[in-house]
PDB file of C-alpha atoms in Angstrom:
ATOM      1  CA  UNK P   7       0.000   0.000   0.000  1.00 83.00           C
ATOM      2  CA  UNK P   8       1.596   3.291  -0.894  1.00 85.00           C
ATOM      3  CA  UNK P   9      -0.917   5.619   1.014  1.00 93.00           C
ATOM      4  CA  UNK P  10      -1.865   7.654  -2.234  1.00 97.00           C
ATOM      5  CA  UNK P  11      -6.234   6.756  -2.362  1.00 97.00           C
ATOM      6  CA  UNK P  12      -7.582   7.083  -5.432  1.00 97.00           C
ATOM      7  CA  UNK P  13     -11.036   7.251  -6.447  1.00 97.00           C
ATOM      8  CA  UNK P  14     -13.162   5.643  -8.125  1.00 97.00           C
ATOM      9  CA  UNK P  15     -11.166   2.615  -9.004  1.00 96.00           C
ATOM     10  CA  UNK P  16     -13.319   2.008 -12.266  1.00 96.00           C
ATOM     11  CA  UNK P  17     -15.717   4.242 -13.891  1.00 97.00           C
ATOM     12  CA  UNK P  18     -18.065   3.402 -17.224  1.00 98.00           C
ATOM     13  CA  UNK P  19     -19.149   6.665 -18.579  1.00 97.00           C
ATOM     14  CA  UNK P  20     -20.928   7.988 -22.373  1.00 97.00           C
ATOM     15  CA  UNK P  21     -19.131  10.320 -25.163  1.00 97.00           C
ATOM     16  CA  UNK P  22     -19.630  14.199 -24.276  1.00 97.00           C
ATOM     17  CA  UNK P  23     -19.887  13.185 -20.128  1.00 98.00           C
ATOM     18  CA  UNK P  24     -18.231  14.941 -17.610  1.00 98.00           C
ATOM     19  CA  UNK P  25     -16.250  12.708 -14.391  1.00 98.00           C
ATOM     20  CA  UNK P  26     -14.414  14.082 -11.475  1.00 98.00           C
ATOM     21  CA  UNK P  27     -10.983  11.597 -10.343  1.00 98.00           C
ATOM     22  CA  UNK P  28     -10.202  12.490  -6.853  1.00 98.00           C
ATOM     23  CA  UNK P  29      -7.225  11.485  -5.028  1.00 98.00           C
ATOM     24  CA  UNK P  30      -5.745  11.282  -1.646  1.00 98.00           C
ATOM     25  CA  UNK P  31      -1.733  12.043  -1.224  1.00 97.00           C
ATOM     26  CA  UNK P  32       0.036  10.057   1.592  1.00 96.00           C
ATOM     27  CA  UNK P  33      -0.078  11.710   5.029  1.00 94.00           C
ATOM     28  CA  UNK P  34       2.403  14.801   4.608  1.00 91.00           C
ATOM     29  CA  UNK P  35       3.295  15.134   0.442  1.00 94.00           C
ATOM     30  CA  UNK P  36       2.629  18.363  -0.654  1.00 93.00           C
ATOM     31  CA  UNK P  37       3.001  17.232  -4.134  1.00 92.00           C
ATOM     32  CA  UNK P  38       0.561  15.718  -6.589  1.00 95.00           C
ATOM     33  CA  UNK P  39       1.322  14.407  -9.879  1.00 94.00           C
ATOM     34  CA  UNK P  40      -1.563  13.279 -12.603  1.00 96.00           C
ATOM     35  CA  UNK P  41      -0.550  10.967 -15.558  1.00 95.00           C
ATOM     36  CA  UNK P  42      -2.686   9.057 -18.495  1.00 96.00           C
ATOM     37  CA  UNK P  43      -1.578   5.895 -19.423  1.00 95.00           C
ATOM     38  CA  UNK P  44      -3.455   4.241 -22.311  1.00 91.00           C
ATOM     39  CA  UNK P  45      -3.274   0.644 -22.897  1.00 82.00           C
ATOM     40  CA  UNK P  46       0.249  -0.451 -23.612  1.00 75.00           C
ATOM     41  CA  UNK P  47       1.145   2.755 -23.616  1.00 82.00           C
ATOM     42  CA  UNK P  48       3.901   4.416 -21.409  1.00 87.00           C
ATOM     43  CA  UNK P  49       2.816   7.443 -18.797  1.00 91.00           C
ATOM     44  CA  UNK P  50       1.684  11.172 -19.768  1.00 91.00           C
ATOM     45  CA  UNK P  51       2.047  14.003 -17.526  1.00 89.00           C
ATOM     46  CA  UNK P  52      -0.733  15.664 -17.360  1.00 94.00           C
ATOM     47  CA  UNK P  53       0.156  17.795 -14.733  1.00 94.00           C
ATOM     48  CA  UNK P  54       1.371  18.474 -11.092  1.00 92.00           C
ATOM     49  CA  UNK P  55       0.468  20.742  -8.383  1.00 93.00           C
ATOM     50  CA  UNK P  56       2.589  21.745  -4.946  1.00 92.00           C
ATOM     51  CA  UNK P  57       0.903  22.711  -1.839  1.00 93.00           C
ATOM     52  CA  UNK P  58      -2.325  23.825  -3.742  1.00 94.00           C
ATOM     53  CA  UNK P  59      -1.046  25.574  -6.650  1.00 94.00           C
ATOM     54  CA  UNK P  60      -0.132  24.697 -10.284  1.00 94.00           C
ATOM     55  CA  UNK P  61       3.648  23.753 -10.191  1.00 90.00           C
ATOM     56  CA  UNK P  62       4.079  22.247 -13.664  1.00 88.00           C
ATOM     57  CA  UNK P  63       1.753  21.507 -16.785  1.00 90.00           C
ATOM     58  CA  UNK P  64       2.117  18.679 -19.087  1.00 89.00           C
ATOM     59  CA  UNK P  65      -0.035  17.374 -22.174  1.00 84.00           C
ATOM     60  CA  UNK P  66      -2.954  18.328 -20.342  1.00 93.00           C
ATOM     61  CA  UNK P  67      -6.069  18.791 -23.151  1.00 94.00           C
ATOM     62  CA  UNK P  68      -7.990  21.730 -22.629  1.00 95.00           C
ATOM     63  CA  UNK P  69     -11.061  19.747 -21.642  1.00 97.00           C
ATOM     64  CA  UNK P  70      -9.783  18.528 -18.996  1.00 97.00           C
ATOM     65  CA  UNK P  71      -8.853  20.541 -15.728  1.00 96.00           C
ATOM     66  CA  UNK P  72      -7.552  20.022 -12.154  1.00 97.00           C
ATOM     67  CA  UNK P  73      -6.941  21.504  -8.710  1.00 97.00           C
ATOM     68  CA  UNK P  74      -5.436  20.597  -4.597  1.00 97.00           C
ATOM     69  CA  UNK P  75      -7.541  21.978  -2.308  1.00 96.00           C
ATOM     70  CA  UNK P  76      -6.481  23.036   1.130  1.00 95.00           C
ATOM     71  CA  UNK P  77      -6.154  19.604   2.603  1.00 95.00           C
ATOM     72  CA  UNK P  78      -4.174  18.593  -0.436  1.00 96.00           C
ATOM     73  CA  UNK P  79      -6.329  16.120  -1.827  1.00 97.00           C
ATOM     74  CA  UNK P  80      -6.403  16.690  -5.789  1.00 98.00           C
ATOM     75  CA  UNK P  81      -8.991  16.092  -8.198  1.00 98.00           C
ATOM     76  CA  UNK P  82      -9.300  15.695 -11.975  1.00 98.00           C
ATOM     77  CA  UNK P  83     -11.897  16.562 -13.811  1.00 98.00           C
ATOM     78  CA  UNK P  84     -12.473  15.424 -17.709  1.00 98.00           C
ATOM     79  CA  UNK P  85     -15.376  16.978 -19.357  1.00 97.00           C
ATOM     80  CA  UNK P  86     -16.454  16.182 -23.135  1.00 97.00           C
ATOM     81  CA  UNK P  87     -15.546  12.635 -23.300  1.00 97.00           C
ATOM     82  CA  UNK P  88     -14.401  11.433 -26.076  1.00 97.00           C
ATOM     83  CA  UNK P  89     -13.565   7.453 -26.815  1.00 96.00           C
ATOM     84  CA  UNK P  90      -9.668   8.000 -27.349  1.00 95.00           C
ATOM     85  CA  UNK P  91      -9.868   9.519 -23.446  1.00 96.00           C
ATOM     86  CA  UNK P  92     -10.553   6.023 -22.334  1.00 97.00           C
ATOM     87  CA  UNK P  93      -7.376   5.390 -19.969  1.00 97.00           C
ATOM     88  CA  UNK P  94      -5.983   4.528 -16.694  1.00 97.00           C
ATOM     89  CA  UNK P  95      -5.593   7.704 -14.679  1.00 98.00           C
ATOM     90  CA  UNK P  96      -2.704   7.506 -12.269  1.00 97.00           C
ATOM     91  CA  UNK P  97      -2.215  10.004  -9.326  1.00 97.00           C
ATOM     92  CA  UNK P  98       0.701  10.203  -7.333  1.00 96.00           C
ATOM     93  CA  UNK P  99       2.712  11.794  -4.546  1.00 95.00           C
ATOM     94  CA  UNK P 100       5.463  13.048  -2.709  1.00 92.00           C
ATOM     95  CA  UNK P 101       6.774  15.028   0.038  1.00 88.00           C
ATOM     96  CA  UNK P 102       7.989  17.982  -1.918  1.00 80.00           C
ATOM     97  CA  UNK P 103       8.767  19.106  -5.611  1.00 76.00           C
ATOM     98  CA  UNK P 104      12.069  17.907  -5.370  1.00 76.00           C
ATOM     99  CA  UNK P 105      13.333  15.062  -4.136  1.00 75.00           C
ATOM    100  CA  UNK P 106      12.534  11.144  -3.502  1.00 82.00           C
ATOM    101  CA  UNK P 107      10.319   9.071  -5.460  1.00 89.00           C
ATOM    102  CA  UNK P 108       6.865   9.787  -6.794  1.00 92.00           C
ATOM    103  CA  UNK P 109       4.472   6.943  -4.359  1.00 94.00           C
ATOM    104  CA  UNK P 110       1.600   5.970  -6.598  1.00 96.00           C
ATOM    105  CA  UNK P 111      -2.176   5.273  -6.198  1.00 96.00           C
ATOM    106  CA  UNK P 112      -3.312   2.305  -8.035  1.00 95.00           C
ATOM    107  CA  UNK P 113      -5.250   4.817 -10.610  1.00 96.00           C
ATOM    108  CA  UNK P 114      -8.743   4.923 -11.743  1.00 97.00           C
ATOM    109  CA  UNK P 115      -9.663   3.059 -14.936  1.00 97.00           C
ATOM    110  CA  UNK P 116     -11.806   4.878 -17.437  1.00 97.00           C
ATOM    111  CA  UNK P 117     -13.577   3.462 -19.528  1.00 97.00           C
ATOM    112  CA  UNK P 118     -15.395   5.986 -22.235  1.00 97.00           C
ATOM    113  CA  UNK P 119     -18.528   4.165 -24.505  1.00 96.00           C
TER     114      UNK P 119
ATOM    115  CA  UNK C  18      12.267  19.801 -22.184  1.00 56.00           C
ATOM    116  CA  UNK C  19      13.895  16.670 -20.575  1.00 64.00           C
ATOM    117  CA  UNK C  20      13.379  13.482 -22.494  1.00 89.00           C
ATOM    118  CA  UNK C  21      13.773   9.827 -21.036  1.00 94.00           C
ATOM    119  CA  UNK C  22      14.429   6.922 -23.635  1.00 96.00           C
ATOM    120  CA  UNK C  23      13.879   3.519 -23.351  1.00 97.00           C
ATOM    121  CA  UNK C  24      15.386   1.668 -26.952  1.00 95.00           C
ATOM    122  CA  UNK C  25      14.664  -1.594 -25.572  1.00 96.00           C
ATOM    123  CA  UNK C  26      10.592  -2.081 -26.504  1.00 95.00           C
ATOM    124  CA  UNK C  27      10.814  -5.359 -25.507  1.00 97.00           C
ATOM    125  CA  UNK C  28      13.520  -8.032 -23.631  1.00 97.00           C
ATOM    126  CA  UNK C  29      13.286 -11.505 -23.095  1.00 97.00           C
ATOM    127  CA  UNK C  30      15.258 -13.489 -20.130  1.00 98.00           C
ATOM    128  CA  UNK C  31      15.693 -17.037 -18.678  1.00 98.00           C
ATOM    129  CA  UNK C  32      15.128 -17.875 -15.459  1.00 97.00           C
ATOM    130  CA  UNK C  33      17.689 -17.425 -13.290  1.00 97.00           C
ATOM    131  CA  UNK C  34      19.566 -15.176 -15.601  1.00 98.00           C
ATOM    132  CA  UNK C  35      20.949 -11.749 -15.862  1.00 98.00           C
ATOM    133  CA  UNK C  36      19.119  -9.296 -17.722  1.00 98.00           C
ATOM    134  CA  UNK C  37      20.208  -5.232 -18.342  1.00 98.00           C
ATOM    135  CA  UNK C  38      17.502  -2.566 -19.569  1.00 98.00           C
ATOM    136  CA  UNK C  39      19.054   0.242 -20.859  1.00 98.00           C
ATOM    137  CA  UNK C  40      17.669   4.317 -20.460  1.00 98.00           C
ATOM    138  CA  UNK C  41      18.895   7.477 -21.540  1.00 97.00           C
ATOM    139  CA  UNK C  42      17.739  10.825 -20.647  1.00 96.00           C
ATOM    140  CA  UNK C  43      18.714  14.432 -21.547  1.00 94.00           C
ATOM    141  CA  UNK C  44      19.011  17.298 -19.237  1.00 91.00           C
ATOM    142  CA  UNK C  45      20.789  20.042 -18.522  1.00 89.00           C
ATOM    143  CA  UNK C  46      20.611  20.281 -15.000  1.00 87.00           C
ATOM    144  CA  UNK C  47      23.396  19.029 -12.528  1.00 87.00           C
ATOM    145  CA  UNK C  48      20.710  17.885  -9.683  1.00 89.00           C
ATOM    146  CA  UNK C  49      18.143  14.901 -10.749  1.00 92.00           C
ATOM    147  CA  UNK C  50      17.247  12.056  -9.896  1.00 94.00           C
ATOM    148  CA  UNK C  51      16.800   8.764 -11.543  1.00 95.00           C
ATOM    149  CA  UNK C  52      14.334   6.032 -10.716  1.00 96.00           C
ATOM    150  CA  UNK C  53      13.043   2.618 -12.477  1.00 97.00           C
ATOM    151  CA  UNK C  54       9.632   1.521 -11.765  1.00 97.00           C
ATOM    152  CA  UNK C  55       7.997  -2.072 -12.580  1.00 97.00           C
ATOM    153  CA  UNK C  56       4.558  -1.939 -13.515  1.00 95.00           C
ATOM    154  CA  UNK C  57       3.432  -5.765 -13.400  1.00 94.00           C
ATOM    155  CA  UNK C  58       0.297  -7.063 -14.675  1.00 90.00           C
ATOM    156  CA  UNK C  59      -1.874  -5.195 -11.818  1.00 89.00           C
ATOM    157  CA  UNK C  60      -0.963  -2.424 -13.577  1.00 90.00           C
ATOM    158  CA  UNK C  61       0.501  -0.820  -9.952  1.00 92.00           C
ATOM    159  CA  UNK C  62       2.969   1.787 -10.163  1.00 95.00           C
ATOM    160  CA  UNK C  63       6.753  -0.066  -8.640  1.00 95.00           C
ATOM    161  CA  UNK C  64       9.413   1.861  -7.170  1.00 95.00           C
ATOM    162  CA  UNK C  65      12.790  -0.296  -8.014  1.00 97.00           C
ATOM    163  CA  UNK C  66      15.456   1.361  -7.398  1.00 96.00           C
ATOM    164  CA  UNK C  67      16.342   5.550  -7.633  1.00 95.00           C
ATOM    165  CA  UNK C  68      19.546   6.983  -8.210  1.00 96.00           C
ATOM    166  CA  UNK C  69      20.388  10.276  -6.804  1.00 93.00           C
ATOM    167  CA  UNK C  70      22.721  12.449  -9.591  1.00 93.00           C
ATOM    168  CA  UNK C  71      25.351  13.549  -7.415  1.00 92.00           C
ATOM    169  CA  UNK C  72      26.245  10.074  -6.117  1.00 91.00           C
ATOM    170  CA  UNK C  73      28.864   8.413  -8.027  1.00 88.00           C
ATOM    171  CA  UNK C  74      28.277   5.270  -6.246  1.00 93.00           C
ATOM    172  CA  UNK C  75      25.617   3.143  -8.415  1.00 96.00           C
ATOM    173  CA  UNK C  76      22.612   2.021  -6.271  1.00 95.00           C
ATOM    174  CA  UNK C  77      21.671  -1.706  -5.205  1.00 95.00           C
ATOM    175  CA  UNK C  78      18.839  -3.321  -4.209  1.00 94.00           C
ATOM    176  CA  UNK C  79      19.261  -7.440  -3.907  1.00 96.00           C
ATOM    177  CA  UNK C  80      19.010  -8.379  -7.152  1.00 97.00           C
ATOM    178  CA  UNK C  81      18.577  -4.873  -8.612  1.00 98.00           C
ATOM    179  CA  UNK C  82      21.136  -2.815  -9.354  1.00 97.00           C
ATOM    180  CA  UNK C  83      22.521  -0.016 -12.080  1.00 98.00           C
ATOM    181  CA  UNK C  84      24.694   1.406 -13.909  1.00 97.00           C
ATOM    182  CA  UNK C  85      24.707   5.465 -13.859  1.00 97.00           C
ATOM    183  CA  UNK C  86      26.529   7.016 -16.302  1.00 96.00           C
ATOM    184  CA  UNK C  87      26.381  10.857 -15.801  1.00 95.00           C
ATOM    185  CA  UNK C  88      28.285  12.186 -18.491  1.00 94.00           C
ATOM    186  CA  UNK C  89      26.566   9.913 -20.661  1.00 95.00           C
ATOM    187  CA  UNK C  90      23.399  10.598 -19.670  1.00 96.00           C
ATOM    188  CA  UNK C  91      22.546   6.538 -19.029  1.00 97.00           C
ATOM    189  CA  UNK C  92      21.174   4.899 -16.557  1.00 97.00           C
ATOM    190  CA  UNK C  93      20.610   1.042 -17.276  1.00 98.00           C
ATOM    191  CA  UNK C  94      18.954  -1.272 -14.669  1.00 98.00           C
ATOM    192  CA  UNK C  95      20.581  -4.892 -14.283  1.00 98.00           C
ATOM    193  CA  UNK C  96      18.056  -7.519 -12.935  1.00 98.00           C
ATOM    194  CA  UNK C  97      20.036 -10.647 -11.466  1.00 98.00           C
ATOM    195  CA  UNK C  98      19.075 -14.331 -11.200  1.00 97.00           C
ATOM    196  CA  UNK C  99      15.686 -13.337 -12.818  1.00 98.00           C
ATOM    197  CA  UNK C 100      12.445 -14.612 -11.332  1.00 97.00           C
ATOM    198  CA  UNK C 101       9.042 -15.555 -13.063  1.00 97.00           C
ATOM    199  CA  UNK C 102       8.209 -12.549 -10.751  1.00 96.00           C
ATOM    200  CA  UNK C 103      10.018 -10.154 -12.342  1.00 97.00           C
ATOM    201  CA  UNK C 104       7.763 -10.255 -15.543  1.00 97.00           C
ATOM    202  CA  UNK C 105       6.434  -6.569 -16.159  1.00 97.00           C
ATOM    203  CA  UNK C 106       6.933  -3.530 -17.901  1.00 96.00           C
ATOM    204  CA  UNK C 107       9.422  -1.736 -16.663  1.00 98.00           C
ATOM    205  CA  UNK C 108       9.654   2.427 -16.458  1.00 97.00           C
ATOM    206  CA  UNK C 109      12.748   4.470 -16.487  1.00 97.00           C
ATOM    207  CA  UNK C 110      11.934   8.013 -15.121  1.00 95.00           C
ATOM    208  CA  UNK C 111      13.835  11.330 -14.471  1.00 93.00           C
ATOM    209  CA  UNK C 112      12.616  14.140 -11.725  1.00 90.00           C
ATOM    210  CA  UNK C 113      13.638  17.492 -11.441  1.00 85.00           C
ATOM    211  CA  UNK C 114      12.465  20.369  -9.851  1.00 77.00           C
ATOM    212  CA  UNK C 115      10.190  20.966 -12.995  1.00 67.00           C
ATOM    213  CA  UNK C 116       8.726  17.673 -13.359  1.00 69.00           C
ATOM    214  CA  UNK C 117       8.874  14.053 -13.405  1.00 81.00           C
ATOM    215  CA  UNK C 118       9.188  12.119 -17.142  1.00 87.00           C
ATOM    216  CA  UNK C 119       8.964   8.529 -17.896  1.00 92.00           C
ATOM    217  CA  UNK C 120      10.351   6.655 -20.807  1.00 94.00           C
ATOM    218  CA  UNK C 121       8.253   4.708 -23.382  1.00 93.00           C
ATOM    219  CA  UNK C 122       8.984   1.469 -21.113  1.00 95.00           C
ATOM    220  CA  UNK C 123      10.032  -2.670 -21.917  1.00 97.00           C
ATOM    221  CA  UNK C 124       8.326  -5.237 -21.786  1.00 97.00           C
ATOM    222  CA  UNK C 125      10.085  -7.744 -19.714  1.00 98.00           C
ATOM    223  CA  UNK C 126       8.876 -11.545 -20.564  1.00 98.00           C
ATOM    224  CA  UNK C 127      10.699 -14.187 -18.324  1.00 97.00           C
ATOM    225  CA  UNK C 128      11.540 -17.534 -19.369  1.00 97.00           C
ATOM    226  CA  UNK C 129      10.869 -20.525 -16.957  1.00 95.00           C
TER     227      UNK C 129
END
């Protein structure tokens, strides 16, 4: 268990809806990290925020947005579903912007009809 | 922007066996860090092994260890006596103060 809580685990959604991905850093990181991974594919930054604001942007599409609220929990929100955004969303943390290794959640498969 | 490169789509190893996946990354900062991840089957995210860039000595972890490079910007992982275990894709990543990238990954098949 890494202590980064993502949810939901799976989601089954239509073309042109909207879903929110929340996640949960482990007790103490500051820092959140979103990435895409499509099947057999390798991991997209999306993008990353530190202590509740915007630290670093990635291939983030414009229909998609994010934020850390106060308590640091993160969420991701993807409006205008398309098929191709049918992925497995991986957050992740860690104690700072810096150093040590990102600890990931086990991500949130979605799954666009 | 920093890029991370994996050649290797795909390796194959016996049982038992020794087994090197190779990375390369460009930057032009003199602080990083290096990591390689395993992402088996359940899809879970892996921590390996990390590397920090101003240590000379390369870093170990039983059967895990690599080879850093700096001036050549590499950073292979060697996987000893391989285990049916050690199946997965594996994920060479960079971090910096900007961001964290991964490479493209390989596919690791073992052999029984």
């Amino acid at each position: 268990d890494s202590g980064v809580t993502q949810t939901p685990k799976h989601l089954i959604t239509a073309t042109g809806q909207r879903v929110t991905l929340r996640c949960s850093p482990r007790s103490g990181d500051l820092s959140v990290y979103w990435y895409q991974q499509s099947l057999d594919q390798g991991l997209q930054f999306l993008i990353q925020y530190y202590n509740g604001e915007e630290r670093a942007k990635g291939n983030i599409l414009e229909r998609f947005s994010a934020q850390q609220f106060p308590d640091l929990h993160s969420e991701l929100n993807l409006s205008s579903l398309e098929l191709g955004d049918s992925a497995l969303y991986f957050c992740a943390s860690s104690v700072d912007i810096y150093t040590g290794e990102l600890f990931f959640g086990e991500g949130s498969r979605l799954t666009v009809l | 922007a920093q890029t991370v490169t994996q050649s290797q789509p795909e390796m194959s190893v016996q049982e038992a066996e020794t087994v090197t996946l190779s990375c390369t990354y460009d930057t032009s900062e003199s602080d990083y860090y290096l990591f390689w991840y395993k992402q088996p089957p359940s899809r879970q995210m892996i921590l390996v092994i990390r590397q920090e860039a101003y240590k000379q000595q390369n870093a170990t972890e039983n059967r895990f260890s690599v080879n850093f490079q700096k001036a050549a910007k590499s950073f292979s992982l060697k996987i000893s006596d391989s285990q049916l275990g050690d199946a997965a894709m594996y994920f060479c990543a960079y971090r910096s103060a900007d961001d964290m990238r991964f490479g493209a990954g390989t596919r690791l098949t073992v052999k029984p």
